[in-house]
PDB file of N, CA and C in Angstrom:
ATOM      1  N   MET A   7       0.840  -1.165   0.000  1.00 88.00           N
ATOM      2  CA  MET A   7       0.000   0.000   0.000  1.00 88.00           C
ATOM      3  C   MET A   7       0.886   1.229   0.000  1.00 88.00           C
ATOM      4  N   GLN A   8       0.614   2.161  -0.888  1.00 91.00           N
ATOM      5  CA  GLN A   8       1.379   3.403  -0.944  1.00 91.00           C
ATOM      6  C   GLN A   8       0.460   4.575  -0.653  1.00 91.00           C
ATOM      7  N   VAL A   9       0.931   5.456   0.215  1.00 90.00           N
ATOM      8  CA  VAL A   9       0.151   6.615   0.632  1.00 90.00           C
ATOM      9  C   VAL A   9       1.070   7.822   0.623  1.00 90.00           C
ATOM     10  N   SER A  10       0.566   8.943   0.149  1.00 92.00           N
ATOM     11  CA  SER A  10       1.386  10.149   0.181  1.00 92.00           C
ATOM     12  C   SER A  10       1.508  10.642   1.620  1.00 92.00           C
ATOM     13  N   VAL A  11       2.563  11.361   1.870  1.00 91.00           N
ATOM     14  CA  VAL A  11       2.796  11.888   3.223  1.00 91.00           C
ATOM     15  C   VAL A  11       1.642  12.789   3.638  1.00 91.00           C
ATOM     16  N   THR A  12       1.134  13.563   2.718  1.00 90.00           N
ATOM     17  CA  THR A  12       0.022  14.470   3.027  1.00 90.00           C
ATOM     18  C   THR A  12      -1.205  13.685   3.475  1.00 90.00           C
ATOM     19  N   GLU A  13      -1.527  12.606   2.760  1.00 91.00           N
ATOM     20  CA  GLU A  13      -2.681  11.776   3.131  1.00 91.00           C
ATOM     21  C   GLU A  13      -2.425  11.041   4.443  1.00 91.00           C
ATOM     22  N   ALA A  14      -1.189  10.649   4.676  1.00 92.00           N
ATOM     23  CA  ALA A  14      -0.840   9.863   5.864  1.00 92.00           C
ATOM     24  C   ALA A  14      -1.037  10.662   7.141  1.00 92.00           C
ATOM     25  N   LYS A  15      -0.906  11.971   7.050  1.00 91.00           N
ATOM     26  CA  LYS A  15      -1.072  12.797   8.253  1.00 91.00           C
ATOM     27  C   LYS A  15      -2.430  12.585   8.898  1.00 91.00           C
ATOM     28  N   GLY A  16      -3.450  12.420   8.111  1.00 91.00           N
ATOM     29  CA  GLY A  16      -4.800  12.271   8.644  1.00 91.00           C
ATOM     30  C   GLY A  16      -5.143  10.849   9.058  1.00 91.00           C
ATOM     31  N   GLN A  17      -4.384   9.870   8.604  1.00 93.00           N
ATOM     32  CA  GLN A  17      -4.717   8.485   8.906  1.00 93.00           C
ATOM     33  C   GLN A  17      -3.541   7.697   9.479  1.00 93.00           C
ATOM     34  N   LEU A  18      -2.703   8.384  10.208  1.00 92.00           N
ATOM     35  CA  LEU A  18      -1.495   7.754  10.735  1.00 92.00           C
ATOM     36  C   LEU A  18      -1.807   6.569  11.652  1.00 92.00           C
ATOM     37  N   THR A  19      -2.793   6.708  12.511  1.00 92.00           N
ATOM     38  CA  THR A  19      -3.143   5.624  13.433  1.00 92.00           C
ATOM     39  C   THR A  19      -3.520   4.360  12.665  1.00 92.00           C
ATOM     40  N   GLU A  20      -4.337   4.512  11.635  1.00 93.00           N
ATOM     41  CA  GLU A  20      -4.748   3.363  10.823  1.00 93.00           C
ATOM     42  C   GLU A  20      -3.561   2.767  10.076  1.00 93.00           C
ATOM     43  N   LEU A  21      -2.663   3.592   9.574  1.00 94.00           N
ATOM     44  CA  LEU A  21      -1.488   3.099   8.856  1.00 94.00           C
ATOM     45  C   LEU A  21      -0.561   2.318   9.788  1.00 94.00           C
ATOM     46  N   VAL A  22      -0.427   2.803  11.016  1.00 93.00           N
ATOM     47  CA  VAL A  22       0.399   2.098  11.995  1.00 93.00           C
ATOM     48  C   VAL A  22      -0.228   0.750  12.318  1.00 93.00           C
ATOM     49  N   ARG A  23      -1.535   0.700  12.494  1.00 93.00           N
ATOM     50  CA  ARG A  23      -2.222  -0.577  12.759  1.00 93.00           C
ATOM     51  C   ARG A  23      -1.989  -1.568  11.625  1.00 93.00           C
ATOM     52  N   ARG A  24      -2.082  -1.082  10.395  1.00 92.00           N
ATOM     53  CA  ARG A  24      -1.890  -1.974   9.243  1.00 92.00           C
ATOM     54  C   ARG A  24      -0.456  -2.475   9.169  1.00 92.00           C
ATOM     55  N   ALA A  25       0.498  -1.610   9.467  1.00 91.00           N
ATOM     56  CA  ALA A  25       1.904  -2.024   9.453  1.00 91.00           C
ATOM     57  C   ALA A  25       2.154  -3.059  10.540  1.00 91.00           C
ATOM     58  N   GLU A  26       1.581  -2.857  11.717  1.00 91.00           N
ATOM     59  CA  GLU A  26       1.732  -3.829  12.807  1.00 91.00           C
ATOM     60  C   GLU A  26       1.114  -5.173  12.439  1.00 91.00           C
ATOM     61  N   ALA A  27       0.064  -5.141  11.636  1.00 91.00           N
ATOM     62  CA  ALA A  27      -0.606  -6.371  11.229  1.00 91.00           C
ATOM     63  C   ALA A  27       0.148  -7.097  10.117  1.00 91.00           C
ATOM     64  N   GLY A  28       1.181  -6.450   9.570  1.00 88.00           N
ATOM     65  CA  GLY A  28       1.995  -7.117   8.555  1.00 88.00           C
ATOM     66  C   GLY A  28       1.871  -6.542   7.165  1.00 88.00           C
ATOM     67  N   ASP A  29       0.972  -5.599   6.962  1.00 90.00           N
ATOM     68  CA  ASP A  29       0.848  -4.967   5.649  1.00 90.00           C
ATOM     69  C   ASP A  29       2.050  -4.071   5.389  1.00 90.00           C
ATOM     70  N   GLU A  30       2.476  -4.014   4.133  1.00 91.00           N
ATOM     71  CA  GLU A  30       3.574  -3.112   3.779  1.00 91.00           C
ATOM     72  C   GLU A  30       2.967  -1.745   3.502  1.00 91.00           C
ATOM     73  N   VAL A  31       3.408  -0.754   4.265  1.00 92.00           N
ATOM     74  CA  VAL A  31       2.904   0.603   4.104  1.00 92.00           C
ATOM     75  C   VAL A  31       4.080   1.482   3.708  1.00 92.00           C
ATOM     76  N   ILE A  32       3.976   2.088   2.535  1.00 94.00           N
ATOM     77  CA  ILE A  32       5.045   2.953   2.039  1.00 94.00           C
ATOM     78  C   ILE A  32       4.491   4.360   1.897  1.00 94.00           C
ATOM     79  N   LEU A  33       5.200   5.310   2.483  1.00 93.00           N
ATOM     80  CA  LEU A  33       4.821   6.709   2.359  1.00 93.00           C
ATOM     81  C   LEU A  33       5.602   7.306   1.202  1.00 93.00           C
ATOM     82  N   THR A  34       4.884   8.059   0.365  1.00 94.00           N
ATOM     83  CA  THR A  34       5.525   8.653  -0.806  1.00 94.00           C
ATOM     84  C   THR A  34       5.569  10.166  -0.681  1.00 94.00           C
ATOM     85  N   ARG A  35       6.556  10.727  -1.335  1.00 93.00           N
ATOM     86  CA  ARG A  35       6.682  12.182  -1.404  1.00 93.00           C
ATOM     87  C   ARG A  35       6.915  12.527  -2.870  1.00 93.00           C
ATOM     88  N   HIS A  36       6.033  13.323  -3.419  1.00 93.00           N
ATOM     89  CA  HIS A  36       6.096  13.727  -4.829  1.00 93.00           C
ATOM     90  C   HIS A  36       6.117  12.507  -5.747  1.00 93.00           C
ATOM     91  N   GLY A  37       5.359  11.476  -5.364  1.00 91.00           N
ATOM     92  CA  GLY A  37       5.237  10.291  -6.194  1.00 91.00           C
ATOM     93  C   GLY A  37       6.342   9.257  -6.053  1.00 91.00           C
ATOM     94  N   HIS A  38       7.343   9.545  -5.234  1.00 94.00           N
ATOM     95  CA  HIS A  38       8.461   8.608  -5.040  1.00 94.00           C
ATOM     96  C   HIS A  38       8.442   8.053  -3.622  1.00 94.00           C
ATOM     97  N   ALA A  39       8.717   6.756  -3.508  1.00 94.00           N
ATOM     98  CA  ALA A  39       8.744   6.117  -2.193  1.00 94.00           C
ATOM     99  C   ALA A  39       9.770   6.815  -1.305  1.00 94.00           C
ATOM    100  N   ALA A  40       9.374   7.146  -0.090  1.00 94.00           N
ATOM    101  CA  ALA A  40      10.263   7.851   0.833  1.00 94.00           C
ATOM    102  C   ALA A  40      10.509   7.056   2.109  1.00 94.00           C
ATOM    103  N   VAL A  41       9.451   6.433   2.646  1.00 92.00           N
ATOM    104  CA  VAL A  41       9.551   5.767   3.941  1.00 92.00           C
ATOM    105  C   VAL A  41       8.699   4.504   3.927  1.00 92.00           C
ATOM    106  N   ARG A  42       9.179   3.465   4.609  1.00 93.00           N
ATOM    107  CA  ARG A  42       8.391   2.250   4.781  1.00 93.00           C
ATOM    108  C   ARG A  42       8.090   2.098   6.262  1.00 93.00           C
ATOM    109  N   LEU A  43       6.832   1.889   6.587  1.00 91.00           N
ATOM    110  CA  LEU A  43       6.446   1.647   7.978  1.00 91.00           C
ATOM    111  C   LEU A  43       6.542   0.156   8.251  1.00 91.00           C
ATOM    112  N   VAL A  44       7.319  -0.199   9.251  1.00 89.00           N
ATOM    113  CA  VAL A  44       7.466  -1.604   9.641  1.00 89.00           C
ATOM    114  C   VAL A  44       7.346  -1.695  11.156  1.00 89.00           C
ATOM    115  N   PRO A  45       6.827  -2.810  11.669  1.00 88.00           N
ATOM    116  CA  PRO A  45       6.731  -2.957  13.121  1.00 88.00           C
ATOM    117  C   PRO A  45       8.116  -3.154  13.737  1.00 88.00           C
ATOM    118  N   VAL A  46       8.269  -2.718  14.961  1.00 84.00           N
ATOM    119  CA  VAL A  46       9.519  -2.874  15.698  1.00 84.00           C
ATOM    120  C   VAL A  46       9.574  -4.287  16.258  1.00 84.00           C
ATOM    121  N   LYS A  47      10.693  -4.959  16.013  1.00 81.00           N
ATOM    122  CA  LYS A  47      10.863  -6.303  16.567  1.00 81.00           C
ATOM    123  C   LYS A  47      11.515  -6.171  17.935  1.00 81.00           C
ATOM    124  N   THR A  48      10.881  -6.780  18.900  1.00 79.00           N
ATOM    125  CA  THR A  48      11.451  -6.732  20.243  1.00 79.00           C
ATOM    126  C   THR A  48      12.497  -7.826  20.380  1.00 79.00           C
ATOM    127  N   GLY A  49      13.580  -7.488  21.021  1.00 81.00           N
ATOM    128  CA  GLY A  49      14.646  -8.456  21.244  1.00 81.00           C
ATOM    129  C   GLY A  49      14.338  -9.351  22.427  1.00 81.00           C
ATOM    130  N   PRO A  50      15.084 -10.420  22.553  1.00 83.00           N
ATOM    131  CA  PRO A  50      14.851 -11.314  23.683  1.00 83.00           C
ATOM    132  C   PRO A  50      15.229 -10.637  25.002  1.00 83.00           C
ATOM    133  N   ASP A  51      14.524 -10.994  26.056  1.00 89.00           N
ATOM    134  CA  ASP A  51      14.836 -10.408  27.358  1.00 89.00           C
ATOM    135  C   ASP A  51      16.093 -11.069  27.935  1.00 89.00           C
ATOM    136  N   ARG A  52      16.543 -10.536  29.038  1.00 91.00           N
ATOM    137  CA  ARG A  52      17.797 -10.991  29.649  1.00 91.00           C
ATOM    138  C   ARG A  52      17.755 -12.475  30.036  1.00 91.00           C
ATOM    139  N   ARG A  53      16.654 -12.920  30.571  1.00 92.00           N
ATOM    140  CA  ARG A  53      16.531 -14.308  31.015  1.00 92.00           C
ATOM    141  C   ARG A  53      16.624 -15.271  29.834  1.00 92.00           C
ATOM    142  N   SER A  54      15.953 -14.958  28.725  1.00 91.00           N
ATOM    143  CA  SER A  54      15.995 -15.868  27.580  1.00 91.00           C
ATOM    144  C   SER A  54      17.369 -15.831  26.901  1.00 91.00           C
ATOM    145  N   ARG A  55      18.044 -14.684  26.906  1.00 92.00           N
ATOM    146  CA  ARG A  55      19.414 -14.623  26.360  1.00 92.00           C
ATOM    147  C   ARG A  55      20.349 -15.483  27.188  1.00 92.00           C
ATOM    148  N   ARG A  56      20.215 -15.417  28.514  1.00 94.00           N
ATOM    149  CA  ARG A  56      21.062 -16.215  29.405  1.00 94.00           C
ATOM    150  C   ARG A  56      20.802 -17.705  29.184  1.00 94.00           C
ATOM    151  N   ALA A  57      19.539 -18.090  29.044  1.00 94.00           N
ATOM    152  CA  ALA A  57      19.200 -19.499  28.809  1.00 94.00           C
ATOM    153  C   ALA A  57      19.786 -19.972  27.479  1.00 94.00           C
ATOM    154  N   LEU A  58      19.742 -19.142  26.467  1.00 94.00           N
ATOM    155  CA  LEU A  58      20.318 -19.493  25.170  1.00 94.00           C
ATOM    156  C   LEU A  58      21.823 -19.677  25.278  1.00 94.00           C
ATOM    157  N   LEU A  59      22.499 -18.763  25.964  1.00 94.00           N
ATOM    158  CA  LEU A  59      23.951 -18.885  26.135  1.00 94.00           C
ATOM    159  C   LEU A  59      24.318 -20.152  26.901  1.00 94.00           C
ATOM    160  N   GLU A  60      23.565 -20.472  27.933  1.00 94.00           N
ATOM    161  CA  GLU A  60      23.836 -21.695  28.684  1.00 94.00           C
ATOM    162  C   GLU A  60      23.637 -22.938  27.817  1.00 94.00           C
ATOM    163  N   ALA A  61      22.602 -22.924  26.986  1.00 94.00           N
ATOM    164  CA  ALA A  61      22.357 -24.052  26.089  1.00 94.00           C
ATOM    165  C   ALA A  61      23.505 -24.209  25.092  1.00 94.00           C
ATOM    166  N   VAL A  62      24.013 -23.106  24.580  1.00 94.00           N
ATOM    167  CA  VAL A  62      25.138 -23.161  23.643  1.00 94.00           C
ATOM    168  C   VAL A  62      26.389 -23.670  24.344  1.00 94.00           C
ATOM    169  N   ARG A  63      26.639 -23.186  25.551  1.00 92.00           N
ATOM    170  CA  ARG A  63      27.811 -23.646  26.306  1.00 92.00           C
ATOM    171  C   ARG A  63      27.733 -25.150  26.582  1.00 92.00           C
ATOM    172  N   THR A  64      26.561 -25.615  26.968  1.00 91.00           N
ATOM    173  CA  THR A  64      26.380 -27.031  27.255  1.00 91.00           C
ATOM    174  C   THR A  64      26.601 -27.867  25.996  1.00 91.00           C
ATOM    175  N   ALA A  65      26.021 -27.439  24.896  1.00 90.00           N
ATOM    176  CA  ALA A  65      26.184 -28.175  23.642  1.00 90.00           C
ATOM    177  C   ALA A  65      27.645 -28.181  23.201  1.00 90.00           C
ATOM    178  N   ALA A  66      28.334 -27.070  23.390  1.00 88.00           N
ATOM    179  CA  ALA A  66      29.740 -26.985  22.989  1.00 88.00           C
ATOM    180  C   ALA A  66      30.609 -27.872  23.864  1.00 88.00           C
ATOM    181  N   SER A  67      30.313 -27.930  25.150  1.00 84.00           N
ATOM    182  CA  SER A  67      31.137 -28.752  26.033  1.00 84.00           C
ATOM    183  C   SER A  67      30.966 -30.236  25.727  1.00 84.00           C
ATOM    184  N   VAL A  68      29.799 -30.634  25.262  1.00 83.00           N
ATOM    185  CA  VAL A  68      29.570 -32.029  24.894  1.00 83.00           C
ATOM    186  C   VAL A  68      30.348 -32.367  23.628  1.00 83.00           C
ATOM    187  N   LYS A  69      30.425 -31.436  22.685  1.00 82.00           N
ATOM    188  CA  LYS A  69      31.098 -31.669  21.420  1.00 82.00           C
ATOM    189  C   LYS A  69      32.611 -31.511  21.507  1.00 82.00           C
ATOM    190  N   ALA A  70      33.085 -30.823  22.519  1.00 76.00           N
ATOM    191  CA  ALA A  70      34.518 -30.551  22.627  1.00 76.00           C
ATOM    192  C   ALA A  70      35.297 -31.849  22.807  1.00 76.00           C
ATOM    193  N   THR A  71      36.391 -31.949  22.093  1.00 77.00           N
ATOM    194  CA  THR A  71      37.265 -33.113  22.218  1.00 77.00           C
ATOM    195  C   THR A  71      38.635 -32.633  22.664  1.00 77.00           C
ATOM    196  N   THR A  72      39.297 -33.458  23.415  1.00 75.00           N
ATOM    197  CA  THR A  72      40.631 -33.085  23.844  1.00 75.00           C
ATOM    198  C   THR A  72      41.602 -33.452  22.738  1.00 75.00           C
ATOM    199  N   GLY A  73      42.526 -32.598  22.502  1.00 73.00           N
ATOM    200  CA  GLY A  73      43.514 -32.819  21.458  1.00 73.00           C
ATOM    201  C   GLY A  73      44.881 -32.409  21.965  1.00 73.00           C
ATOM    202  N   PRO A  74      45.826 -32.323  21.069  1.00 69.00           N
ATOM    203  CA  PRO A  74      47.164 -31.939  21.501  1.00 69.00           C
ATOM    204  C   PRO A  74      47.186 -30.505  22.020  1.00 69.00           C
ATOM    205  N   ASN A  75      48.102 -30.271  22.903  1.00 73.00           N
ATOM    206  CA  ASN A  75      48.310 -28.938  23.430  1.00 73.00           C
ATOM    207  C   ASN A  75      48.732 -28.034  22.271  1.00 73.00           C
ATOM    208  N   ALA A  76      48.262 -26.816  22.243  1.00 75.00           N
ATOM    209  CA  ALA A  76      48.579 -25.898  21.148  1.00 75.00           C
ATOM    210  C   ALA A  76      50.084 -25.660  21.047  1.00 75.00           C
ATOM    211  N   ALA A  77      50.773 -25.688  22.160  1.00 77.00           N
ATOM    212  CA  ALA A  77      52.219 -25.474  22.142  1.00 77.00           C
ATOM    213  C   ALA A  77      52.937 -26.626  21.443  1.00 77.00           C
ATOM    214  N   ARG A  78      52.308 -27.791  21.406  1.00 74.00           N
ATOM    215  CA  ARG A  78      52.931 -28.981  20.808  1.00 74.00           C
ATOM    216  C   ARG A  78      52.285 -29.365  19.474  1.00 74.00           C
ATOM    217  N   SER A  79      51.399 -28.541  18.943  1.00 75.00           N
ATOM    218  CA  SER A  79      50.600 -28.927  17.790  1.00 75.00           C
ATOM    219  C   SER A  79      51.391 -29.075  16.496  1.00 75.00           C
ATOM    220  N   GLN A  80      52.581 -28.481  16.408  1.00 80.00           N
ATOM    221  CA  GLN A  80      53.355 -28.588  15.172  1.00 80.00           C
ATOM    222  C   GLN A  80      54.643 -29.390  15.353  1.00 80.00           C
ATOM    223  N   ASP A  81      54.707 -30.183  16.396  1.00 79.00           N
ATOM    224  CA  ASP A  81      55.900 -30.991  16.648  1.00 79.00           C
ATOM    225  C   ASP A  81      56.201 -31.967  15.515  1.00 79.00           C
ATOM    226  N   PHE A  82      55.159 -32.404  14.791  1.00 81.00           N
ATOM    227  CA  PHE A  82      55.392 -33.370  13.719  1.00 81.00           C
ATOM    228  C   PHE A  82      56.233 -32.782  12.579  1.00 81.00           C
ATOM    229  N   LEU A  83      56.369 -31.469  12.544  1.00 85.00           N
ATOM    230  CA  LEU A  83      57.170 -30.839  11.493  1.00 85.00           C
ATOM    231  C   LEU A  83      58.666 -30.873  11.781  1.00 85.00           C
ATOM    232  N   TYR A  84      59.055 -31.157  13.015  1.00 85.00           N
ATOM    233  CA  TYR A  84      60.440 -31.071  13.429  1.00 85.00           C
ATOM    234  C   TYR A  84      60.953 -32.408  13.926  1.00 85.00           C
ATOM    235  N   GLY A  85      62.220 -32.654  13.716  1.00 85.00           N
ATOM    236  CA  GLY A  85      62.846 -33.864  14.193  1.00 85.00           C
ATOM    237  C   GLY A  85      63.300 -33.736  15.634  1.00 85.00           C
ATOM    238  N   ALA A  86      63.942 -34.777  16.153  1.00 83.00           N
ATOM    239  CA  ALA A  86      64.419 -34.811  17.548  1.00 83.00           C
ATOM    240  C   ALA A  86      65.459 -33.724  17.787  1.00 83.00           C
ATOM    241  N   ASP A  87      66.177 -33.319  16.742  1.00 86.00           N
ATOM    242  CA  ASP A  87      67.197 -32.287  16.882  1.00 86.00           C
ATOM    243  C   ASP A  87      66.634 -30.868  16.821  1.00 86.00           C
ATOM    244  N   GLY A  88      65.307 -30.740  16.603  1.00 82.00           N
ATOM    245  CA  GLY A  88      64.667 -29.425  16.580  1.00 82.00           C
ATOM    246  C   GLY A  88      64.705 -28.771  15.204  1.00 82.00           C
ATOM    247  N   LEU A  89      65.212 -29.436  14.213  1.00 87.00           N
ATOM    248  CA  LEU A  89      65.294 -28.886  12.849  1.00 87.00           C
ATOM    249  C   LEU A  89      64.120 -29.423  12.009  1.00 87.00           C
ATOM    250  N   PRO A  90      63.732 -28.652  11.003  1.00 86.00           N
ATOM    251  CA  PRO A  90      62.639 -29.130  10.149  1.00 86.00           C
ATOM    252  C   PRO A  90      62.992 -30.439   9.454  1.00 86.00           C
ATOM    253  N   GLU A  91      62.030 -31.303   9.292  1.00 81.00           N
ATOM    254  CA  GLU A  91      62.270 -32.584   8.633  1.00 81.00           C
ATOM    255  C   GLU A  91      62.007 -32.490   7.160  1.00 81.00           C
TER     256      GLU A  91
END
């Protein structure tokens, strides 16, 4: 739905309701699209963010595997004398 800014002044409440309901509302100025009205998405609250982080941490700890120490990870490149092989 496209509405000129001049027309929108008188029906702003209705346009906001339609945008909240999911309709695309575009305000035009001199025949060209200028603004799109979209509903504001609310972010997750603190409790749900914390629960998500805990779930990710738990899943990651289950998948984590122990491997070589990072300090020793390239030992296969060097011989007993410390020189490249």
